Amino acid sequence: MDIVVCIKQVPDTTEVKIDPKTNTLVRQGVPSIVNPFDKNAIEAGLRLKEKYGGKVTVVSMGPPQANDALKECLAMGADEAVLVSDRAFGGADTLATSYTLASTIRTLGHFDVILCGKQAIDGDTAQVGPEMAEHLGITQLTYVARIDIQGDKVQVYREHEEGYEVVEAKLPVLMSVVKSINVPRYPTVKGIMKAVHKDKIRVLSAKDMEVDMDRLGLKGSATQVRQIFTPPQRGQGILIRQDSARKSVDELMAKLTDAKIV
Amino acid sequence: MAIQFTDACIGCGACEAQCPFGAIEIKDGKARNNAACTACGACVDICPVGAILRVEEEKKVEINKEDYKNVWVYMEIAGGKLRNVGLELLGQGRKLADGLGEKLAAVLIGENAEALAKEAFAYGADIAYVVEGPEYQHYTTDAYTAACEDLIKTYKPSVMLFGATNDGRDLGPRIACRIGTGLTADCTGLGIDEATGFIAWTRPTFGGNIMATILCPDHRPQMGTVRPNVFKKPERVEGRTGELIKVPGKIRAAEIRTKFLQIIDACTGSCNLEEAQIVVSGGRGLGSQENLKLVENLAEAMGGMVGASRAIVDAGWIDALHQVGQTGKTVAPKIYVACGISGAIQHLAGMTSSDVIIAINKDPEAPIFKVADYGVVGDVLEVLPLLTEEFRKLRQERN
């Protein structure tokens, strides 16, 4: 089974702080990580490989530094890694990014399954997966929490507002996975050695692929960021600090009743 | 628009620190942007010497924007009823349509969608496009994308809104990509940009740490998904009518590549948190999975649903369908009770539009108290049973 996993290197947004004086983002000291949902996608890919054999290829679009993220994926057990990197990709929105990644996957050749995380924690759009599936003309299964493959058929649990939706499709498919699907493994020492010592990361630029240059990067993007700003704060409320839980609860109930909330 | 770094740069590094995307590097004493740049312009304003410029890029787009008129709302149907988010979007869509001097249309796709058109009219739609038939009994990407594609190509809307539900976020990007237009995900604000007349889509990004306003200047329709509960449902006007346009679906069953089998319930009580009036959420401060019972008890006494922080979902105490936050659900109940939740920005992004927030936490410095209307500093394990008892009493008095 040929498995492609798309990953993104992101700043760890849980470590990002807002400078209260300047009201701007403090990025200093914030580590770059493999997008957490993408790690679930790699884990899902590795488990499919363990069950059905084949190869796991990890693909990432980003600046040269994204190599570090790909190395981590190799250390987890991925067989090959491809970095798609070119100044021409800069400023890409989801439409241009998905076009670039789909073109990359086409360049790589045959695949049965494409996996990605449900969304990246920096952009939070959850769009690149479905848009890649559209560019490639294949079936998409989003918010997947469980995968069963039998022959050329895949059955998945999709997260849904009211529960899990069980859906069946034929390969090839693109699946975006949620966190509850698995617990990603840690890189092994052997894996790390392999990732560090062997130059397994193939780098592709725009000229290595058959692409329409007008559909890449900023030029190929349909959306444009007008401005960014920090979210407004909610007003400060009432803090209740009595010396016993009993008194605190009584005070809370009295205040809620006064304000006609209950 | 692109960002250009000129030779006036003094290499001070102010822009490097400012860039939310880490896309600026200082090399040989000069700043330059790398491929991670999104052209957001944060660096342009911060540069003390005006060395960073916004430059217009020439684009090759072959559509006549004048041909595209009217604001559309995709109405998601669940269990034979319209989801609230669609009705909320009719309210906001009405404002946009009036602002643009255009009409508001509802898009209804489903097995018996026509029956719901009168609801769409009652909530403000002027037109209802209906595609129905047995092929649309359950949501499938293939059938619903094909139906939307056909409608968009025939009737050419200028704006199309979707609810940011799981299916909405499955369908939106597939259509946007097929049409070749821009889609802004998970919006929490919608307006009309004064300078250009384009829709200004505002959304939290970067884990909720910053907000971005996005435009779609050259492509049509301008598309976006909008989170549930951001806008209030408009008043229902009984008897209000509109123009019903039935469009035959063109897809054949054989062209639908996915097959719906069943829905499996995995929720404690219910987990349709988006439409709940009261949500009581638990966090790591509960100490152990057994203590989650205290949260469930309070939720029951208050007549609400159970929510969860990411921490306890990750710990496996409760199903992920209960998670509230940037990567979970966005809720906006009348009352939100946060029990033992510290209030990481990612959690706040999913609940700060609640009408009233009550927080219980041991740590008086917990960030949750910054957004809470009523904060109780105390041990959740002591406070919750007492509070549950109070609400039970209240309920009995009222019955």
PDB file of C-alpha atoms in Angstrom, chain A residues 11-18 22-28 30 36-37 61-65 85-95 98-99 118-143 146 153 155-170 172-173 178-180 212 214-215 217-242 244-250 252-253 255-259 261-262, chain B residues 1-3 17-22 25 32-40 42 54 56-60 76 78 83 139 141-142 145 164-167 169-174 176-178 180-186 193 195-196 202-219 225 257-267 271-272 274 310 314 319-321 326-329 335 345-346 351-358 364 369-377 379 382-383 386-387 389-391 393-394 398:
ATOM      1  CA  PRO A  11       4.878  27.221  15.711  1.00  0.00           C
ATOM      2  CA  ASP A  12       3.601  25.673  18.914  1.00  0.00           C
ATOM      3  CA  THR A  13       0.630  28.020  19.285  1.00  0.00           C
ATOM      4  CA  THR A  14      -0.006  26.827  22.822  1.00  0.00           C
ATOM      5  CA  GLU A  15       3.314  28.499  23.734  1.00  0.00           C
ATOM      6  CA  VAL A  16       2.559  31.773  22.003  1.00  0.00           C
ATOM      7  CA  LYS A  17       1.848  34.727  24.293  1.00  0.00           C
ATOM      8  CA  ILE A  18       0.508  38.196  23.723  1.00  0.00           C
ATOM      9  CA  THR A  22       2.344  46.238  22.703  1.00  0.00           C
ATOM     10  CA  ASN A  23      -0.636  43.912  22.222  1.00  0.00           C
ATOM     11  CA  THR A  24       1.328  41.882  19.709  1.00  0.00           C
ATOM     12  CA  LEU A  25       2.303  38.270  19.414  1.00  0.00           C
ATOM     13  CA  VAL A  26       5.462  37.155  21.175  1.00  0.00           C
ATOM     14  CA  ARG A  27       7.048  34.460  19.062  1.00  0.00           C
ATOM     15  CA  GLN A  28      10.467  34.465  20.604  1.00  0.00           C
ATOM     16  CA  VAL A  30       8.301  29.485  20.633  1.00  0.00           C
ATOM     17  CA  PRO A  36       0.002  17.742  16.330  1.00  0.00           C
ATOM     18  CA  PHE A  37      -2.895  16.452  14.184  1.00  0.00           C
ATOM     19  CA  MET A  61       5.469  22.332   1.798  1.00  0.00           C
ATOM     20  CA  GLY A  62       7.453  25.004   3.561  1.00  0.00           C
ATOM     21  CA  PRO A  63      10.717  26.862   3.919  1.00  0.00           C
ATOM     22  CA  PRO A  64      13.990  24.875   4.155  1.00  0.00           C
ATOM     23  CA  GLN A  65      13.675  24.809   7.991  1.00  0.00           C
ATOM     24  CA  SER A  85      10.167  24.380  -1.174  1.00  0.00           C
ATOM     25  CA  ASP A  86      10.367  27.363  -3.463  1.00  0.00           C
ATOM     26  CA  ARG A  87      10.092  31.129  -3.133  1.00  0.00           C
ATOM     27  CA  ALA A  88       7.334  30.855  -5.712  1.00  0.00           C
ATOM     28  CA  PHE A  89       5.150  29.082  -3.125  1.00  0.00           C
ATOM     29  CA  GLY A  90       5.344  32.007  -0.684  1.00  0.00           C
ATOM     30  CA  GLY A  91       2.117  33.655   0.428  1.00  0.00           C
ATOM     31  CA  ALA A  92       0.006  30.711  -0.644  1.00  0.00           C
ATOM     32  CA  ASP A  93      -3.520  30.449   0.733  1.00  0.00           C
ATOM     33  CA  THR A  94      -5.269  27.073   0.965  1.00  0.00           C
ATOM     34  CA  LEU A  95      -6.200  27.046  -2.732  1.00  0.00           C
ATOM     35  CA  SER A  98      -3.472  22.422  -2.002  1.00  0.00           C
ATOM     36  CA  TYR A  99      -2.651  22.847  -5.690  1.00  0.00           C
ATOM     37  CA  LYS A 118      -7.788  17.562  10.416  1.00  0.00           C
ATOM     38  CA  GLN A 119      -6.298  21.050  10.557  1.00  0.00           C
ATOM     39  CA  ALA A 120      -3.059  22.901  11.329  1.00  0.00           C
ATOM     40  CA  ILE A 121      -2.903  24.637  14.685  1.00  0.00           C
ATOM     41  CA  ASP A 122      -1.568  27.878  13.212  1.00  0.00           C
ATOM     42  CA  GLY A 123      -3.978  28.452  10.341  1.00  0.00           C
ATOM     43  CA  ASP A 124      -6.821  26.277  11.703  1.00  0.00           C
ATOM     44  CA  THR A 125      -8.561  26.165   8.311  1.00  0.00           C
ATOM     45  CA  ALA A 126      -9.055  22.401   7.762  1.00  0.00           C
ATOM     46  CA  GLN A 127      -9.211  23.187   4.033  1.00  0.00           C
ATOM     47  CA  VAL A 128      -6.032  21.910   2.461  1.00  0.00           C
ATOM     48  CA  GLY A 129      -7.080  18.231   2.739  1.00  0.00           C
ATOM     49  CA  PRO A 130     -10.432  18.496   0.934  1.00  0.00           C
ATOM     50  CA  GLU A 131      -8.980  20.898  -1.628  1.00  0.00           C
ATOM     51  CA  MET A 132      -6.152  18.465  -2.396  1.00  0.00           C
ATOM     52  CA  ALA A 133      -8.697  15.695  -2.894  1.00  0.00           C
ATOM     53  CA  GLU A 134     -10.555  17.925  -5.331  1.00  0.00           C
ATOM     54  CA  HIS A 135      -7.382  18.774  -7.287  1.00  0.00           C
ATOM     55  CA  LEU A 136      -6.609  15.058  -7.513  1.00  0.00           C
ATOM     56  CA  GLY A 137     -10.211  14.131  -8.256  1.00  0.00           C
ATOM     57  CA  ILE A 138     -10.370  11.527  -5.485  1.00  0.00           C
ATOM     58  CA  THR A 139     -12.723  10.744  -2.618  1.00  0.00           C
ATOM     59  CA  GLN A 140     -12.270  12.617   0.648  1.00  0.00           C
ATOM     60  CA  LEU A 141     -13.124  11.408   4.134  1.00  0.00           C
ATOM     61  CA  THR A 142     -12.750  14.142   6.741  1.00  0.00           C
ATOM     62  CA  TYR A 143     -12.640  14.110  10.579  1.00  0.00           C
ATOM     63  CA  ARG A 146     -11.190   5.123  12.918  1.00  0.00           C
ATOM     64  CA  LYS A 153     -12.630  -0.797   0.480  1.00  0.00           C
ATOM     65  CA  GLN A 155     -14.678   2.016   6.215  1.00  0.00           C
ATOM     66  CA  VAL A 156     -14.259   4.967   8.549  1.00  0.00           C
ATOM     67  CA  TYR A 157     -15.839   6.622  11.557  1.00  0.00           C
ATOM     68  CA  ARG A 158     -16.278  10.334  10.878  1.00  0.00           C
ATOM     69  CA  GLU A 159     -16.709  12.728  13.795  1.00  0.00           C
ATOM     70  CA  HIS A 160     -20.087  14.340  13.586  1.00  0.00           C
ATOM     71  CA  GLU A 161     -22.095  16.756  15.739  1.00  0.00           C
ATOM     72  CA  GLU A 162     -24.365  13.962  16.936  1.00  0.00           C
ATOM     73  CA  GLY A 163     -21.918  11.055  17.142  1.00  0.00           C
ATOM     74  CA  TYR A 164     -19.834   9.096  14.660  1.00  0.00           C
ATOM     75  CA  GLU A 165     -20.937   8.644  11.070  1.00  0.00           C
ATOM     76  CA  VAL A 166     -19.853   5.335   9.562  1.00  0.00           C
ATOM     77  CA  VAL A 167     -18.980   5.729   5.875  1.00  0.00           C
ATOM     78  CA  GLU A 168     -17.575   3.390   3.274  1.00  0.00           C
ATOM     79  CA  ALA A 169     -15.562   4.206   0.151  1.00  0.00           C
ATOM     80  CA  LYS A 170     -13.217   2.693  -2.398  1.00  0.00           C
ATOM     81  CA  PRO A 172      -7.800   5.693  -3.405  1.00  0.00           C
ATOM     82  CA  VAL A 173      -8.966   8.162  -0.753  1.00  0.00           C
ATOM     83  CA  VAL A 178      -8.747  13.707  14.335  1.00  0.00           C
ATOM     84  CA  LYS A 179      -6.716  13.368  17.461  1.00  0.00           C
ATOM     85  CA  SER A 180      -8.752  10.577  19.017  1.00  0.00           C
ATOM     86  CA  ASP A 212       0.949  26.339 -13.794  1.00  0.00           C
ATOM     87  CA  ASP A 214       0.044  31.370 -12.022  1.00  0.00           C
ATOM     88  CA  ARG A 215      -1.583  28.989  -9.566  1.00  0.00           C
ATOM     89  CA  GLY A 217       1.955  31.155  -4.007  1.00  0.00           C
ATOM     90  CA  LEU A 218       0.519  34.606  -3.642  1.00  0.00           C
ATOM     91  CA  LYS A 219      -0.322  34.737  -7.349  1.00  0.00           C
ATOM     92  CA  GLY A 220      -2.438  31.613  -7.146  1.00  0.00           C
ATOM     93  CA  SER A 221      -4.209  32.661  -3.967  1.00  0.00           C
ATOM     94  CA  ALA A 222      -7.814  33.762  -4.019  1.00  0.00           C
ATOM     95  CA  THR A 223      -7.806  35.217  -0.523  1.00  0.00           C
ATOM     96  CA  GLN A 224      -5.788  38.061   0.883  1.00  0.00           C
ATOM     97  CA  VAL A 225      -5.091  38.978   4.496  1.00  0.00           C
ATOM     98  CA  ARG A 226      -6.381  42.509   5.007  1.00  0.00           C
ATOM     99  CA  GLN A 227      -5.216  42.974   8.584  1.00  0.00           C
ATOM    100  CA  ILE A 228      -4.392  41.101  11.748  1.00  0.00           C
ATOM    101  CA  PHE A 229      -5.197  42.190  15.285  1.00  0.00           C
ATOM    102  CA  THR A 230      -5.425  40.786  18.783  1.00  0.00           C
ATOM    103  CA  PRO A 231      -8.877  39.720  19.944  1.00  0.00           C
ATOM    104  CA  PRO A 232     -10.778  42.085  22.234  1.00  0.00           C
ATOM    105  CA  GLN A 233     -10.826  41.080  25.894  1.00  0.00           C
ATOM    106  CA  ARG A 234     -14.006  40.373  27.790  1.00  0.00           C
ATOM    107  CA  GLY A 235     -14.648  42.734  30.700  1.00  0.00           C
ATOM    108  CA  GLN A 236     -13.473  41.766  34.160  1.00  0.00           C
ATOM    109  CA  GLY A 237     -16.148  40.007  36.184  1.00  0.00           C
ATOM    110  CA  ILE A 238     -16.824  39.436  39.869  1.00  0.00           C
ATOM    111  CA  LEU A 239     -14.417  37.249  41.840  1.00  0.00           C
ATOM    112  CA  ILE A 240     -15.832  35.391  44.823  1.00  0.00           C
ATOM    113  CA  ARG A 241     -13.308  34.329  47.474  1.00  0.00           C
ATOM    114  CA  GLN A 242     -14.994  33.244  50.693  1.00  0.00           C
ATOM    115  CA  SER A 244     -15.486  28.182  52.752  1.00  0.00           C
ATOM    116  CA  ALA A 245     -17.059  26.553  49.718  1.00  0.00           C
ATOM    117  CA  ARG A 246     -20.459  26.867  51.415  1.00  0.00           C
ATOM    118  CA  LYS A 247     -20.194  30.659  51.730  1.00  0.00           C
ATOM    119  CA  SER A 248     -18.840  31.007  48.189  1.00  0.00           C
ATOM    120  CA  VAL A 249     -21.708  29.006  46.721  1.00  0.00           C
ATOM    121  CA  ASP A 250     -24.246  31.039  48.717  1.00  0.00           C
ATOM    122  CA  LEU A 252     -22.671  33.005  43.878  1.00  0.00           C
ATOM    123  CA  MET A 253     -26.320  31.915  44.033  1.00  0.00           C
ATOM    124  CA  LYS A 255     -25.487  37.169  42.791  1.00  0.00           C
ATOM    125  CA  LEU A 256     -26.952  34.974  40.035  1.00  0.00           C
ATOM    126  CA  THR A 257     -30.426  35.460  41.464  1.00  0.00           C
ATOM    127  CA  ASP A 258     -29.943  39.243  41.765  1.00  0.00           C
ATOM    128  CA  ALA A 259     -28.835  39.446  38.143  1.00  0.00           C
ATOM    129  CA  ILE A 261     -29.545  34.763  35.532  1.00  0.00           C
ATOM    130  CA  VAL A 262     -31.209  31.884  37.362  1.00  0.00           C
TER     131      VAL A 262
ATOM    132  CA  MET B   1      -0.555  42.035  -2.640  1.00  0.00           C
ATOM    133  CA  ALA B   2       3.007  41.082  -1.767  1.00  0.00           C
ATOM    134  CA  ILE B   3       5.490  42.352   0.761  1.00  0.00           C
ATOM    135  CA  ALA B  17       9.957  39.833  16.254  1.00  0.00           C
ATOM    136  CA  GLN B  18       6.592  41.050  15.020  1.00  0.00           C
ATOM    137  CA  CYS B  19       5.956  38.471  12.305  1.00  0.00           C
ATOM    138  CA  PRO B  20       3.294  35.991  13.465  1.00  0.00           C
ATOM    139  CA  PHE B  21       4.444  33.439  10.930  1.00  0.00           C
ATOM    140  CA  GLY B  22       8.202  33.492  11.577  1.00  0.00           C
ATOM    141  CA  GLU B  25      15.030  36.411   8.625  1.00  0.00           C
ATOM    142  CA  ARG B  32      13.909  39.487   4.030  1.00  0.00           C
ATOM    143  CA  ASN B  33      10.834  37.308   4.014  1.00  0.00           C
ATOM    144  CA  ASN B  34      10.815  33.619   3.224  1.00  0.00           C
ATOM    145  CA  ALA B  35       8.172  31.400   1.694  1.00  0.00           C
ATOM    146  CA  ALA B  36       6.201  31.259   4.967  1.00  0.00           C
ATOM    147  CA  CYS B  37       5.123  34.888   4.389  1.00  0.00           C
ATOM    148  CA  THR B  38       1.366  35.327   4.079  1.00  0.00           C
ATOM    149  CA  ALA B  39       1.585  39.020   3.189  1.00  0.00           C
ATOM    150  CA  CYS B  40      -0.470  39.932   6.253  1.00  0.00           C
ATOM    151  CA  ALA B  42       2.095  43.159  10.243  1.00  0.00           C
ATOM    152  CA  ARG B  54       3.107  46.429   0.147  1.00  0.00           C
ATOM    153  CA  GLU B  56       0.294  44.996  -5.848  1.00  0.00           C
ATOM    154  CA  GLU B  57       0.892  41.867  -7.868  1.00  0.00           C
ATOM    155  CA  GLU B  58      -0.544  41.488 -11.276  1.00  0.00           C
ATOM    156  CA  LYS B  59      -3.052  38.693 -11.385  1.00  0.00           C
ATOM    157  CA  LYS B  60      -4.589  36.868 -14.253  1.00  0.00           C
ATOM    158  CA  GLU B  76     -27.577  22.263   6.515  1.00  0.00           C
ATOM    159  CA  ALA B  78     -29.968  17.325  10.115  1.00  0.00           C
ATOM    160  CA  ARG B  83     -29.566  23.359  11.727  1.00  0.00           C
ATOM    161  CA  TYR B 139     -24.805  14.111   3.213  1.00  0.00           C
ATOM    162  CA  THR B 141     -19.294  15.121  -0.515  1.00  0.00           C
ATOM    163  CA  ASP B 142     -19.841  14.032  -4.117  1.00  0.00           C
ATOM    164  CA  THR B 145     -20.660  19.348  -4.154  1.00  0.00           C
ATOM    165  CA  ALA B 164     -18.655  25.648  10.099  1.00  0.00           C
ATOM    166  CA  THR B 165     -20.018  22.243  11.086  1.00  0.00           C
ATOM    167  CA  ASN B 166     -18.120  19.073  10.243  1.00  0.00           C
ATOM    168  CA  ASP B 167     -20.131  18.622   7.050  1.00  0.00           C
ATOM    169  CA  ARG B 169     -16.188  22.202   6.584  1.00  0.00           C
ATOM    170  CA  ASP B 170     -16.132  19.112   4.359  1.00  0.00           C
ATOM    171  CA  LEU B 171     -18.297  20.661   1.646  1.00  0.00           C
ATOM    172  CA  GLY B 172     -17.047  24.275   1.620  1.00  0.00           C
ATOM    173  CA  PRO B 173     -13.437  23.628   0.573  1.00  0.00           C
ATOM    174  CA  ARG B 174     -14.423  21.002  -1.989  1.00  0.00           C
ATOM    175  CA  ALA B 176     -14.388  26.431  -3.394  1.00  0.00           C
ATOM    176  CA  CYS B 177     -11.640  24.420  -5.009  1.00  0.00           C
ATOM    177  CA  ARG B 178     -13.869  23.124  -7.812  1.00  0.00           C
ATOM    178  CA  GLY B 180     -11.530  27.995  -8.063  1.00  0.00           C
ATOM    179  CA  THR B 181     -12.385  30.657  -5.513  1.00  0.00           C
ATOM    180  CA  GLY B 182     -11.353  31.654  -2.000  1.00  0.00           C
ATOM    181  CA  LEU B 183     -12.890  30.293   1.177  1.00  0.00           C
ATOM    182  CA  THR B 184     -12.319  31.787   4.600  1.00  0.00           C
ATOM    183  CA  ALA B 185     -12.695  29.205   7.331  1.00  0.00           C
ATOM    184  CA  ASP B 186     -14.406  29.414  10.700  1.00  0.00           C
ATOM    185  CA  ASP B 193     -15.081  46.291   3.634  1.00  0.00           C
ATOM    186  CA  ALA B 195     -12.925  50.701   0.782  1.00  0.00           C
ATOM    187  CA  THR B 196     -13.635  47.888  -1.656  1.00  0.00           C
ATOM    188  CA  THR B 202     -12.820  37.931  10.266  1.00  0.00           C
ATOM    189  CA  ARG B 203     -11.564  34.776  11.922  1.00  0.00           C
ATOM    190  CA  PRO B 204      -9.444  33.674  14.854  1.00  0.00           C
ATOM    191  CA  THR B 205      -6.160  32.137  13.816  1.00  0.00           C
ATOM    192  CA  PHE B 206      -2.959  31.048  15.452  1.00  0.00           C
ATOM    193  CA  GLY B 207      -4.801  29.060  18.071  1.00  0.00           C
ATOM    194  CA  GLY B 208      -7.094  32.001  18.796  1.00  0.00           C
ATOM    195  CA  ASN B 209      -4.157  34.254  19.686  1.00  0.00           C
ATOM    196  CA  ILE B 210      -4.809  36.647  16.828  1.00  0.00           C
ATOM    197  CA  MET B 211      -7.678  37.650  14.574  1.00  0.00           C
ATOM    198  CA  ALA B 212      -7.293  38.038  10.829  1.00  0.00           C
ATOM    199  CA  THR B 213      -9.550  39.875   8.407  1.00  0.00           C
ATOM    200  CA  ILE B 214      -9.526  38.290   4.964  1.00  0.00           C
ATOM    201  CA  LEU B 215     -10.764  39.504   1.581  1.00  0.00           C
ATOM    202  CA  CYS B 216     -11.412  37.629  -1.636  1.00  0.00           C
ATOM    203  CA  PRO B 217     -10.818  40.398  -4.184  1.00  0.00           C
ATOM    204  CA  ASP B 218     -10.750  38.798  -7.631  1.00  0.00           C
ATOM    205  CA  HIS B 219     -12.721  35.563  -7.446  1.00  0.00           C
ATOM    206  CA  THR B 225     -17.656  29.029   6.709  1.00  0.00           C
ATOM    207  CA  ARG B 257     -18.287   7.362  -4.204  1.00  0.00           C
ATOM    208  CA  THR B 258     -19.048   7.173  -0.487  1.00  0.00           C
ATOM    209  CA  LYS B 259     -21.767   5.187   1.165  1.00  0.00           C
ATOM    210  CA  PHE B 260     -23.389   6.211   4.442  1.00  0.00           C
ATOM    211  CA  LEU B 261     -23.853   3.215   6.733  1.00  0.00           C
ATOM    212  CA  GLN B 262     -24.996   4.497  10.128  1.00  0.00           C
ATOM    213  CA  ILE B 263     -24.592   6.995  12.965  1.00  0.00           C
ATOM    214  CA  ILE B 264     -23.028   5.716  16.168  1.00  0.00           C
ATOM    215  CA  ASP B 265     -23.818   7.620  19.333  1.00  0.00           C
ATOM    216  CA  ALA B 266     -20.804   8.202  21.585  1.00  0.00           C
ATOM    217  CA  CYS B 267     -22.021  11.045  23.726  1.00  0.00           C
ATOM    218  CA  CYS B 271     -23.084  16.300  22.639  1.00  0.00           C
ATOM    219  CA  ASN B 272     -24.794  18.750  20.345  1.00  0.00           C
ATOM    220  CA  GLU B 274     -23.410  24.029  19.675  1.00  0.00           C
ATOM    221  CA  ARG B 310      -8.728  19.452  25.710  1.00  0.00           C
ATOM    222  CA  ASP B 314      -6.536  13.850  25.785  1.00  0.00           C
ATOM    223  CA  ASP B 319     -15.144  11.406  24.183  1.00  0.00           C
ATOM    224  CA  ALA B 320     -13.592  14.053  21.908  1.00  0.00           C
ATOM    225  CA  LEU B 321     -17.068  15.055  20.720  1.00  0.00           C
ATOM    226  CA  GLN B 326     -10.231  26.133  19.006  1.00  0.00           C
ATOM    227  CA  THR B 327      -9.801  22.550  17.820  1.00  0.00           C
ATOM    228  CA  GLY B 328     -13.061  21.353  19.345  1.00  0.00           C
ATOM    229  CA  LYS B 329     -16.507  22.911  19.353  1.00  0.00           C
ATOM    230  CA  ILE B 335     -24.690  30.012  30.806  1.00  0.00           C
ATOM    231  CA  ILE B 345      -6.397  30.631  24.990  1.00  0.00           C
ATOM    232  CA  GLN B 346      -7.385  27.622  22.867  1.00  0.00           C
ATOM    233  CA  MET B 351     -16.567  29.697  24.644  1.00  0.00           C
ATOM    234  CA  THR B 352     -16.070  33.430  25.136  1.00  0.00           C
ATOM    235  CA  SER B 353     -19.235  34.285  23.211  1.00  0.00           C
ATOM    236  CA  SER B 354     -21.303  32.686  25.966  1.00  0.00           C
ATOM    237  CA  ASP B 355     -23.768  35.136  27.546  1.00  0.00           C
ATOM    238  CA  VAL B 356     -22.703  34.423  31.141  1.00  0.00           C
ATOM    239  CA  ILE B 357     -19.525  32.624  32.159  1.00  0.00           C
ATOM    240  CA  ILE B 358     -19.140  31.106  35.610  1.00  0.00           C
ATOM    241  CA  PRO B 364      -7.010  32.859  41.627  1.00  0.00           C
ATOM    242  CA  PHE B 369     -11.107  34.347  35.602  1.00  0.00           C
ATOM    243  CA  LYS B 370     -10.170  37.032  33.047  1.00  0.00           C
ATOM    244  CA  VAL B 371     -13.192  36.087  30.950  1.00  0.00           C
ATOM    245  CA  ALA B 372     -15.541  34.929  33.697  1.00  0.00           C
ATOM    246  CA  ASP B 373     -18.483  37.073  34.760  1.00  0.00           C
ATOM    247  CA  TYR B 374     -18.598  35.182  38.048  1.00  0.00           C
ATOM    248  CA  GLY B 375     -15.475  33.512  39.362  1.00  0.00           C
ATOM    249  CA  VAL B 376     -15.378  31.305  42.414  1.00  0.00           C
ATOM    250  CA  VAL B 377     -11.940  30.703  43.886  1.00  0.00           C
ATOM    251  CA  ASP B 379     -11.880  23.581  45.214  1.00  0.00           C
ATOM    252  CA  GLU B 382     -16.195  20.976  47.281  1.00  0.00           C
ATOM    253  CA  VAL B 383     -18.024  23.640  45.293  1.00  0.00           C
ATOM    254  CA  LEU B 386     -23.065  22.314  46.859  1.00  0.00           C
ATOM    255  CA  LEU B 387     -23.870  24.139  43.655  1.00  0.00           C
ATOM    256  CA  GLU B 389     -27.722  20.891  45.384  1.00  0.00           C
ATOM    257  CA  GLU B 390     -28.706  24.577  44.990  1.00  0.00           C
ATOM    258  CA  PHE B 391     -29.810  24.075  41.404  1.00  0.00           C
ATOM    259  CA  LYS B 393     -33.575  22.908  45.033  1.00  0.00           C
ATOM    260  CA  LEU B 394     -34.281  25.695  42.589  1.00  0.00           C
ATOM    261  CA  ARG B 398     -40.215  25.818  40.259  1.00  0.00           C
TER     262      ARG B 398
END
